[in-house]
PDB file of C-alpha atoms and ligand atoms in Angstrom:
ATOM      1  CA  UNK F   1      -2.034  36.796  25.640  1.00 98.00           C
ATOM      2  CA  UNK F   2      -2.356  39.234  28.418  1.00 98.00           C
ATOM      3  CA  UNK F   3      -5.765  40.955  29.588  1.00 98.00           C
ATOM      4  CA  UNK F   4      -5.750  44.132  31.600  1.00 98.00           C
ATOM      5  CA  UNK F   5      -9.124  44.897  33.216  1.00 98.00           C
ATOM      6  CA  UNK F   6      -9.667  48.344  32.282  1.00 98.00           C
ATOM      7  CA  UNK F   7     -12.968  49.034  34.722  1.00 98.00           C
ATOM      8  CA  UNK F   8     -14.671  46.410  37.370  1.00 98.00           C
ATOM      9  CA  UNK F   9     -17.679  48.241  38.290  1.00 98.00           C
ATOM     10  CA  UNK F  10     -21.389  48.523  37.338  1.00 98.00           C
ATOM     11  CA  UNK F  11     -23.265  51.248  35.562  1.00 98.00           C
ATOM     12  CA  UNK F  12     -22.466  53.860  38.383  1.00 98.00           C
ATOM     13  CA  UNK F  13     -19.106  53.024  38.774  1.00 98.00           C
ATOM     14  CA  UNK F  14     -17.669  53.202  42.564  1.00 98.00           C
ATOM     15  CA  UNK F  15     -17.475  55.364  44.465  1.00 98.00           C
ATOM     16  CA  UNK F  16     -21.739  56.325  43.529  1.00 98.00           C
ATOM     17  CA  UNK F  17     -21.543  59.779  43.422  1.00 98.00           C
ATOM     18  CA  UNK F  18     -23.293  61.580  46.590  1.00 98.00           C
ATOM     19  CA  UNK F  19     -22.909  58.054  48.287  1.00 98.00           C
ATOM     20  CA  UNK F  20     -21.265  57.572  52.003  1.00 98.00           C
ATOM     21  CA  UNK F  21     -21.129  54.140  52.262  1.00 98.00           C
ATOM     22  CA  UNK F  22     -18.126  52.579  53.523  1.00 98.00           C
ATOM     23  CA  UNK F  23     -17.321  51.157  50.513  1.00 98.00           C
ATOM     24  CA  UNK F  24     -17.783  54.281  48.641  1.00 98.00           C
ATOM     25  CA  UNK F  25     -15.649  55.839  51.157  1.00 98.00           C
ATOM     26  CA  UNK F  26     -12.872  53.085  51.392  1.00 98.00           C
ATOM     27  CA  UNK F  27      -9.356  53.750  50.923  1.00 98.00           C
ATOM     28  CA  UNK F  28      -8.705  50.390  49.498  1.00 98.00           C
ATOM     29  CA  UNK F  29      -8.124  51.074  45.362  1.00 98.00           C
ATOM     30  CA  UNK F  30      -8.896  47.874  44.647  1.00 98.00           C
ATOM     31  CA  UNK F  31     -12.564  49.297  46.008  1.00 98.00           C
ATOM     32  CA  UNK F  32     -12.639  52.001  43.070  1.00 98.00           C
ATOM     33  CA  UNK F  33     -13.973  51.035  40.114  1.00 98.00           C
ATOM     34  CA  UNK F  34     -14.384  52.647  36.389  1.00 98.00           C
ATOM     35  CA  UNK F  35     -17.013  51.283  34.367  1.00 98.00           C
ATOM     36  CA  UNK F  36     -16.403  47.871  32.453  1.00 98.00           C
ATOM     37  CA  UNK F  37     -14.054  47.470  30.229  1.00 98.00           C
ATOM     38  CA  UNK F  38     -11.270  45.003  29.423  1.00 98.00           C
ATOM     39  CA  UNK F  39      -8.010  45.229  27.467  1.00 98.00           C
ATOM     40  CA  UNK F  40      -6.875  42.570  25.416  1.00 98.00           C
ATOM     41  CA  UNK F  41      -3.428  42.209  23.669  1.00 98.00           C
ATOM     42  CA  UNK F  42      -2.807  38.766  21.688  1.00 98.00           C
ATOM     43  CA  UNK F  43      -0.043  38.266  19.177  1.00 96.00           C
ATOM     44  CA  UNK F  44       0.795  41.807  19.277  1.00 97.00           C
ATOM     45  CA  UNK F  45      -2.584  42.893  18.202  1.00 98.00           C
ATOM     46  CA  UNK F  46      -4.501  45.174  20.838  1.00 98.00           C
ATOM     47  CA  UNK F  47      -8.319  44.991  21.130  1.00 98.00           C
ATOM     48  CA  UNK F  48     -11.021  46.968  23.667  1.00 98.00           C
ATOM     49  CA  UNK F  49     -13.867  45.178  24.491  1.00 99.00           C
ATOM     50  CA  UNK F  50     -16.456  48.158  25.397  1.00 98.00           C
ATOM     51  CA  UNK F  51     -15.518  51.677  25.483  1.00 98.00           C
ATOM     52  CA  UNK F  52     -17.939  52.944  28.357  1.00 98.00           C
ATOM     53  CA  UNK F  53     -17.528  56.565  29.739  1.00 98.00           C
ATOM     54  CA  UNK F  54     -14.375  55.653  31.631  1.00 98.00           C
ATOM     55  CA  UNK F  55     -12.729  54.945  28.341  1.00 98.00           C
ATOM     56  CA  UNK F  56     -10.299  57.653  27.736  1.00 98.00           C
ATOM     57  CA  UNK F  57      -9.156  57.345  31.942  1.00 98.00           C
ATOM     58  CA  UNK F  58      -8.369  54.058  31.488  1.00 98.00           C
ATOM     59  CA  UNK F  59      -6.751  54.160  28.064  1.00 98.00           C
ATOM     60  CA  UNK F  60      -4.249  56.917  29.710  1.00 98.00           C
ATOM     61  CA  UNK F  61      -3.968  54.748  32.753  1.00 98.00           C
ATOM     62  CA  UNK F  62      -2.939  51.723  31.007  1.00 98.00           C
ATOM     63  CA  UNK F  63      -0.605  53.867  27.979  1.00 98.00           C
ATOM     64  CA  UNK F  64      -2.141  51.752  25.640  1.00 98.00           C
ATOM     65  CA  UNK F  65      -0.736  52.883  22.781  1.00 98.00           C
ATOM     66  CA  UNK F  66      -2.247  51.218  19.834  1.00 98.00           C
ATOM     67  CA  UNK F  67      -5.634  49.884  19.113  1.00 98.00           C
ATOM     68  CA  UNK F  68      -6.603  47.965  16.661  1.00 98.00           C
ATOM     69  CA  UNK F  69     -10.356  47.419  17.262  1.00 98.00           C
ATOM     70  CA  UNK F  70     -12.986  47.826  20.138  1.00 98.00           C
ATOM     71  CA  UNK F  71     -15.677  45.048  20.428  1.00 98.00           C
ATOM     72  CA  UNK F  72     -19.287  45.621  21.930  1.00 98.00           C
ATOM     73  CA  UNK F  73     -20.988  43.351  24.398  1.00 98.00           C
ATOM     74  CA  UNK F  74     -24.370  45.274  24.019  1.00 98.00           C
ATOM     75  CA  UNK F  75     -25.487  48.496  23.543  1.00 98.00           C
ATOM     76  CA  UNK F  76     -26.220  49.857  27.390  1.00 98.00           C
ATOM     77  CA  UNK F  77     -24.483  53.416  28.026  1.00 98.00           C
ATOM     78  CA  UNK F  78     -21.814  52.144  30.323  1.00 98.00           C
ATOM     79  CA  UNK F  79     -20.623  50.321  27.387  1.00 98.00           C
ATOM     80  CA  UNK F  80     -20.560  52.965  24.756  1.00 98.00           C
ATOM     81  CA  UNK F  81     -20.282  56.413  26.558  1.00 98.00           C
ATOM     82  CA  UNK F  82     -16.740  57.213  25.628  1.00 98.00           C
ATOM     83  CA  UNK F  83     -17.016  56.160  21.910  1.00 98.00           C
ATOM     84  CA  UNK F  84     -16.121  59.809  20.952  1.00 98.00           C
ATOM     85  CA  UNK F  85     -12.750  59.292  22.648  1.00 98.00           C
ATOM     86  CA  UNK F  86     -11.158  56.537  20.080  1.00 98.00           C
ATOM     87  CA  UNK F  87     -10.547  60.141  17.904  1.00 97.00           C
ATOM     88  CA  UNK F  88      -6.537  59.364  19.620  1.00 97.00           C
ATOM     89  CA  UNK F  89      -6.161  56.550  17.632  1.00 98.00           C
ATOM     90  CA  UNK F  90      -7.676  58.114  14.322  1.00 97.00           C
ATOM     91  CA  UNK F  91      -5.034  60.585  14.614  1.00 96.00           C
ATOM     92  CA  UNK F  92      -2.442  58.462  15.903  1.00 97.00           C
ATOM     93  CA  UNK F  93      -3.094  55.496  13.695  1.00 98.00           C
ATOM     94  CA  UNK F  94      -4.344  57.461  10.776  1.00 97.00           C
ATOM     95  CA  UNK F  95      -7.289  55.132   9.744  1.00 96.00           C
ATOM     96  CA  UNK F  96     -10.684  54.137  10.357  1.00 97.00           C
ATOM     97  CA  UNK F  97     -11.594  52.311  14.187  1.00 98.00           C
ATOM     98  CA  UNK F  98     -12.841  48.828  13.313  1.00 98.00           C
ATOM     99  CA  UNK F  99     -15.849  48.397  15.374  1.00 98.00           C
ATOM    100  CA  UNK F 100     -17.558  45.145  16.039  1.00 98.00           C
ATOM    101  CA  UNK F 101     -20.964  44.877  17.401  1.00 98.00           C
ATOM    102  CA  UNK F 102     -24.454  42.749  16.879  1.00 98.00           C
ATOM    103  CA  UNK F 103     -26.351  44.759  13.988  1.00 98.00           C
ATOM    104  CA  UNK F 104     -28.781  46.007  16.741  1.00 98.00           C
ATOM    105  CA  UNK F 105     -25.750  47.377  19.023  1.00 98.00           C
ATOM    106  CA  UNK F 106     -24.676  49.193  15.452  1.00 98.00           C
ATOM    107  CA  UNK F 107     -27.765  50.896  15.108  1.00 98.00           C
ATOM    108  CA  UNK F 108     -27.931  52.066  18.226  1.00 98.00           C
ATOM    109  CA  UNK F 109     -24.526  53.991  18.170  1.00 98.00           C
ATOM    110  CA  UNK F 110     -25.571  55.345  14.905  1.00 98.00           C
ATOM    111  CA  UNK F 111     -28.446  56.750  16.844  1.00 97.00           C
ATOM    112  CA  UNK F 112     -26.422  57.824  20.202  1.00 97.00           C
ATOM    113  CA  UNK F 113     -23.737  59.176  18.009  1.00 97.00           C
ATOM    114  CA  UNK F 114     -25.581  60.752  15.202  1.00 96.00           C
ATOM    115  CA  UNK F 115     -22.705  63.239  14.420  1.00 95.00           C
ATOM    116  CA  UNK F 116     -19.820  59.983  13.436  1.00 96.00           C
ATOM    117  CA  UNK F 117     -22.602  59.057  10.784  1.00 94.00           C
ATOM    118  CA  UNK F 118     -23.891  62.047   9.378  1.00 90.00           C
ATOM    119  CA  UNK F 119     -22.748  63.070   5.605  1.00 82.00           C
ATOM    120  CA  UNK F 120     -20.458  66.061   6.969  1.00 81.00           C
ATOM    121  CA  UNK F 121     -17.563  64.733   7.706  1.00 77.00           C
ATOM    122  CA  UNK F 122     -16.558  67.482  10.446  1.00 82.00           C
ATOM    123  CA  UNK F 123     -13.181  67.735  10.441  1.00 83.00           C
ATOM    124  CA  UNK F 124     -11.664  65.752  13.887  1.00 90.00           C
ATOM    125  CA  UNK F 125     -14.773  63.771  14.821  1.00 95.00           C
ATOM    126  CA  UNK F 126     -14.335  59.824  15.550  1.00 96.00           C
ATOM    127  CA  UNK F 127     -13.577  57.590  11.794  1.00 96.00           C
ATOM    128  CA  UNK F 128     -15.282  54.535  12.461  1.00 97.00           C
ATOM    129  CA  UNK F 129     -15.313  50.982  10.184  1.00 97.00           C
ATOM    130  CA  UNK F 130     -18.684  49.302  11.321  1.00 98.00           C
ATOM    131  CA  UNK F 131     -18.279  45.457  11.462  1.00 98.00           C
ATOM    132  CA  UNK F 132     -21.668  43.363  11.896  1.00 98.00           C
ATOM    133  CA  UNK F 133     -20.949  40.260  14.112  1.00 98.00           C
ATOM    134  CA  UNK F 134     -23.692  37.319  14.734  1.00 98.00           C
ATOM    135  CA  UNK F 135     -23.248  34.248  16.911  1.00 97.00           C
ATOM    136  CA  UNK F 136     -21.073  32.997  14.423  1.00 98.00           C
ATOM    137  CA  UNK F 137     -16.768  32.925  15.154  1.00 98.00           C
ATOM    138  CA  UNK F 138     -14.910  35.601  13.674  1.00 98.00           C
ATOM    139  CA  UNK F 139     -11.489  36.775  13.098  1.00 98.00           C
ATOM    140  CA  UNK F 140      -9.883  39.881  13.604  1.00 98.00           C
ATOM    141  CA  UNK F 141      -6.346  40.625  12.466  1.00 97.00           C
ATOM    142  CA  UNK F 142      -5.936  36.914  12.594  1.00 98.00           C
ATOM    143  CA  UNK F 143      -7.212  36.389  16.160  1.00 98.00           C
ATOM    144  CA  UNK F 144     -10.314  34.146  16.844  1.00 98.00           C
ATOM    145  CA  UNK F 145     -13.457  35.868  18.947  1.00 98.00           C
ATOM    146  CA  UNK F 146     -16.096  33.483  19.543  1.00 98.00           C
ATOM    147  CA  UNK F 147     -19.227  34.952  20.524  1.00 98.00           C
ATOM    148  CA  UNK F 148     -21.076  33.571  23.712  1.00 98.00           C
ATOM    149  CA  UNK F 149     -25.152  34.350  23.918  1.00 98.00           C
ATOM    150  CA  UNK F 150     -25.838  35.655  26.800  1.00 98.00           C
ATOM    151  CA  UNK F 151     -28.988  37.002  28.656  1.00 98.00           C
ATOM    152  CA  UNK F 152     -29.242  40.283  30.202  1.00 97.00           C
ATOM    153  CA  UNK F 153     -32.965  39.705  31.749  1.00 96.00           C
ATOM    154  CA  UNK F 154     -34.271  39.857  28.304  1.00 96.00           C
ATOM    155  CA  UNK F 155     -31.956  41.289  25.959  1.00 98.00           C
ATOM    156  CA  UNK F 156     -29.373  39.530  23.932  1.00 98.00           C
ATOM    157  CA  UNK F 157     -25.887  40.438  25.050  1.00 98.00           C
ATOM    158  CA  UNK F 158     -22.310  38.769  23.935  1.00 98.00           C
ATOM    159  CA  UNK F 159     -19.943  37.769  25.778  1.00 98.00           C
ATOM    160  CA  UNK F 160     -16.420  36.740  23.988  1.00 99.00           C
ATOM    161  CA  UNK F 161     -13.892  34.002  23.892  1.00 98.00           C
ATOM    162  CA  UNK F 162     -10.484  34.278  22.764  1.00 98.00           C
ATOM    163  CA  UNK F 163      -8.440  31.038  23.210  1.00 98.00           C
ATOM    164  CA  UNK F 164      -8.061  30.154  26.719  1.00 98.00           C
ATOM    165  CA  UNK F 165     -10.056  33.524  27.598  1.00 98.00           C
ATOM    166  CA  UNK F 166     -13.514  33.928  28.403  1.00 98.00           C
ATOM    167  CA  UNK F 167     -15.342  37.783  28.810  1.00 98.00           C
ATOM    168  CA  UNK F 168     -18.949  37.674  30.169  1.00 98.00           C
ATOM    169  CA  UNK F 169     -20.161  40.910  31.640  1.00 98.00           C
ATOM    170  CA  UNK F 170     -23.894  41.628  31.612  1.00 98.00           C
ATOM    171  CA  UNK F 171     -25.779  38.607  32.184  1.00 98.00           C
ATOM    172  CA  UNK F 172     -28.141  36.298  34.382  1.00 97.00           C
ATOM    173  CA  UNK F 173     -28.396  33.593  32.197  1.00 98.00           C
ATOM    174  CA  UNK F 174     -26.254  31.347  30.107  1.00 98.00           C
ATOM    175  CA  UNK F 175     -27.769  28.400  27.838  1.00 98.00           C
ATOM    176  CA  UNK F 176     -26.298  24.793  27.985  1.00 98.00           C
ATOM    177  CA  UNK F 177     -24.972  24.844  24.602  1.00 98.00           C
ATOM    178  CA  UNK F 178     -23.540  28.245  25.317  1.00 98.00           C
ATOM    179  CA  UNK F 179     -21.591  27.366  28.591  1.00 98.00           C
ATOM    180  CA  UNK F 180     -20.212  24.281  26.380  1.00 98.00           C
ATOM    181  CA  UNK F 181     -18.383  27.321  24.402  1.00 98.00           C
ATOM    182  CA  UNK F 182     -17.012  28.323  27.699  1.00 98.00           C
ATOM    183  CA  UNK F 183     -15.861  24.870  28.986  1.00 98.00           C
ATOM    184  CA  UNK F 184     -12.184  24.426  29.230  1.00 98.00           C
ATOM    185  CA  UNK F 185     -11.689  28.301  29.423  1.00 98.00           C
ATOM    186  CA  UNK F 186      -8.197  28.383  31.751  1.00 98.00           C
ATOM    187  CA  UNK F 187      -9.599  31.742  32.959  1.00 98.00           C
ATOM    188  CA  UNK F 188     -13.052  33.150  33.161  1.00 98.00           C
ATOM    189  CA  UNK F 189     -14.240  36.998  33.765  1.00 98.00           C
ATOM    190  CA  UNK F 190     -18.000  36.686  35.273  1.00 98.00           C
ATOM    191  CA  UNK F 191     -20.467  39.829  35.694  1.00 98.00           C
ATOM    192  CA  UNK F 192     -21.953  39.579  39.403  1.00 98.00           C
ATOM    193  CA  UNK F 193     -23.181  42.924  40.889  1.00 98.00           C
ATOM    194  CA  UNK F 194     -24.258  42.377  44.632  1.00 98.00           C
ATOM    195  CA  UNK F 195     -25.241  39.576  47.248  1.00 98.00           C
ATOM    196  CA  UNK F 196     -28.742  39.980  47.092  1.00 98.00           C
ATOM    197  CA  UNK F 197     -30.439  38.906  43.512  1.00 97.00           C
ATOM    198  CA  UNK F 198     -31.005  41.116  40.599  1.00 97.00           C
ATOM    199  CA  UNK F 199     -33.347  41.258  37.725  1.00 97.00           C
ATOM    200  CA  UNK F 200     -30.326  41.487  34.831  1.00 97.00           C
ATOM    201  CA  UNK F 201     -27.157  40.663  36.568  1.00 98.00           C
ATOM    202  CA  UNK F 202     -25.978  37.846  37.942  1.00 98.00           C
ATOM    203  CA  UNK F 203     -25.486  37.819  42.158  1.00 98.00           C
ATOM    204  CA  UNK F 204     -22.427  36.667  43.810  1.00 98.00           C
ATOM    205  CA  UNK F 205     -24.054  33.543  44.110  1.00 98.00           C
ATOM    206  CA  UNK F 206     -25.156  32.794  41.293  1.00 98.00           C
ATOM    207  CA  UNK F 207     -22.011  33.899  39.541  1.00 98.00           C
ATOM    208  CA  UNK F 208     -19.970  31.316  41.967  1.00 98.00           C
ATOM    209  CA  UNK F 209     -22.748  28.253  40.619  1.00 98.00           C
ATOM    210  CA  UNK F 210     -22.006  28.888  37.058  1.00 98.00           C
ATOM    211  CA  UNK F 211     -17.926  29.150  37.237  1.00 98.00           C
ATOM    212  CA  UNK F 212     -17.932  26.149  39.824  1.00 98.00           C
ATOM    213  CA  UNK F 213     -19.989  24.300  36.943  1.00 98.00           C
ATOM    214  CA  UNK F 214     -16.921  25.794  34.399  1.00 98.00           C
ATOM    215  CA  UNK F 215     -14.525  24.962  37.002  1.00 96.00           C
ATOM    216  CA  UNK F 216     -11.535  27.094  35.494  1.00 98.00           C
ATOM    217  CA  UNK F 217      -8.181  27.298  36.445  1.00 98.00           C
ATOM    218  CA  UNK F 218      -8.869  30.954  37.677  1.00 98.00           C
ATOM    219  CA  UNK F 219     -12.448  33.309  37.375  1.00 98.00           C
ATOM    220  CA  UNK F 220     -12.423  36.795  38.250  1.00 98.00           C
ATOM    221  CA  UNK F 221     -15.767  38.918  38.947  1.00 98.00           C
ATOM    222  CA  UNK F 222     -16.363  42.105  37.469  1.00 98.00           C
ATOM    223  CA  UNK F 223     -19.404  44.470  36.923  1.00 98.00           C
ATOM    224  CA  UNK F 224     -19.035  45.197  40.514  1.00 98.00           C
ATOM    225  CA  UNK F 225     -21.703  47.499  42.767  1.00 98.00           C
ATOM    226  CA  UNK F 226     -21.081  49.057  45.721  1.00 98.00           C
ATOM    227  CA  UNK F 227     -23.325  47.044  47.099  1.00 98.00           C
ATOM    228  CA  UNK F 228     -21.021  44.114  46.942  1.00 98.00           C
ATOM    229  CA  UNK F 229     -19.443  45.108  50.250  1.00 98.00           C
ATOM    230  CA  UNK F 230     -15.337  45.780  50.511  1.00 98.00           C
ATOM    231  CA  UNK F 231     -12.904  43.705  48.390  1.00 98.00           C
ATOM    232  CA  UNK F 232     -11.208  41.881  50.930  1.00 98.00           C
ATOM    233  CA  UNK F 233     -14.000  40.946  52.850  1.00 98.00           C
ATOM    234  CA  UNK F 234     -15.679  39.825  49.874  1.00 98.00           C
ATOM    235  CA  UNK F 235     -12.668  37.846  49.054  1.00 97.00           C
ATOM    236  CA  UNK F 236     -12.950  35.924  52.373  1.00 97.00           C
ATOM    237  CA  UNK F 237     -16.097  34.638  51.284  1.00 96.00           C
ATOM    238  CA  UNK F 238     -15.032  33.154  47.668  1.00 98.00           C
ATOM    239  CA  UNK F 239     -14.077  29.664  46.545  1.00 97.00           C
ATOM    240  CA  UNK F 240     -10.118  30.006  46.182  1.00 97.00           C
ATOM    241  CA  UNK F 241     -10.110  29.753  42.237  1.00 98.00           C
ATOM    242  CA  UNK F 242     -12.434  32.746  42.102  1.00 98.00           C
ATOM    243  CA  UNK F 243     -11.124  36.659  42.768  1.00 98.00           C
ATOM    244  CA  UNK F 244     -12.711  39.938  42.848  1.00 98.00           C
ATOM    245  CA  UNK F 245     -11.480  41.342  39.972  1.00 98.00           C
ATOM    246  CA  UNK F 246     -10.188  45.204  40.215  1.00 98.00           C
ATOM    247  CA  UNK F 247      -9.178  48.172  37.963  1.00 98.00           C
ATOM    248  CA  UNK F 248      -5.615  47.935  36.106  1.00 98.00           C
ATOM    249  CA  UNK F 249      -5.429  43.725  37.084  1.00 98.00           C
ATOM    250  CA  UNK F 250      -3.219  41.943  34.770  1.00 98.00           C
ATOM    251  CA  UNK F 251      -3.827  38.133  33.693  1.00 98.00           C
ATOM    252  CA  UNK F 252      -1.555  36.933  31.710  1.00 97.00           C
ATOM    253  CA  UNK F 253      -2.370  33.450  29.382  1.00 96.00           C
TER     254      UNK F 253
HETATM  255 ZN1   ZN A 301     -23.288  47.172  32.131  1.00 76.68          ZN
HETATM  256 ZN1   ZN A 302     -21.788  53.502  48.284  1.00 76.68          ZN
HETATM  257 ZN1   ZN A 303     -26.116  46.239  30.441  1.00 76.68          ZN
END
């Protein structure tokens, strides 16, 4: 399996536009960040989980050629912006996107992107094949997802494990019986926005408490502010096992 994080950074993405902070300004490209999103390619298959407004950047970036379904986490807009842009693959792969979200998530794209789900087929807009997921495993072209329940302050967000791989964006809080799913993940992908605390997102802190209770092999942050501070300075500061992660990182399983 190899995973390719797409975008590292939070909702604004960094730089923050109209912002002159030195990490806004930093030269460092490991201090830019698109919005989340991470690539995953497993016995040949390839699979998006997220497709914020950074999507079609990142999918050019990357060359990813193929794509065989994109996965929600929840339904905030720096998850689902650059839905409209999966049109490539309609084209290119002449069928339907498999999309698989929590009914709720569904819902609201059908809302957000009233046009995909009218009748009137306009010729050219996005084909999509809406796939309800709960908290239960499920497979996609043969490859195992297993939903982790997440809180985001108080909405219900997933997170996603795929073998040895564990994807946890937005989120503050993770149940017992929920970080058992996680437990003996060889590498870990943790949401923590900034130092100082944060009413939906994990802080660096906290973040570092729940992967050295995980303990994997190797944890990588993402959902990354600006606030943060600069990459390698924040990398000082981390227990070896655990990175920064940073746009167009590969991990390979
Ligand atoms: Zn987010
Ligand atoms: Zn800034
Ligand atoms: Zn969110």
């Amino acid at each position: 399996m190899k995973v390719t994080l797409l975008g590292t950074g939070t909702s604004q993405g960094v730089p923050v536009i109209g912002c002159n902070c030195e990490v806004c300004r930093s030269v460092d490209y490991r201090d830019n960040r698109l919005r989340v999103s991470v690539h995953l390619q497993v016995n040949g298959k390839s699979f998006i989980i997220d497709s914020g407004p950074d999507f079609r950047q990142q999918a050019l970036r990357e060359r990813i050629r193929t794509l065989d379904a994109l996965i929600f986490t929840h339904e905030h807009k720096d998850h689902t912006a650059g839905l409209d842009d999966i049109r490539a693959y309609n084209f290119s792969q002449h069928k339907d996107m498999p999309l698989y979200g929590e009914e709720r998530v569904l819902e609201q794209l059908k809302r957000e992107f009233a046009y995909i789900f009218s009748g009137v087929q306009y010729p050219g807009i996005p084909r999509v094949d809406l796939n309800p997921i709960a908290e239960e495993p499920f497979e996609i072209e043969g490859v195992e997802f297993i939903p982790i329940r997440v809180k985001h302050y108080k909405l219900p967000v997933l997170g996603f494990r795929v073998g040895d791989f564990t994807y946890i964006t937005d989120a503050n809080f993770i149940s017992e019986e929920e970080m058992d799913k996680v437990r003996g993940s060889k590498v870990i992908v943790l949401g923590a926005l900034r130092k100082e605390p944060h009413i939906s997102h994990f802080s660096l802190q906290e973040a570092i408490d729940v992967l050295t209770e995980l303990k994997p092999e190797k944890a990588y942050l993402t959902h990354i502010s600006h606030l943060m501070g600069l990459h390698h300075e924040v990398e000082q500061q981390l227990p070896d096992f655990i990175r920064l992660g940073y746009d167009g990182l590969q991990i390979q399983l």
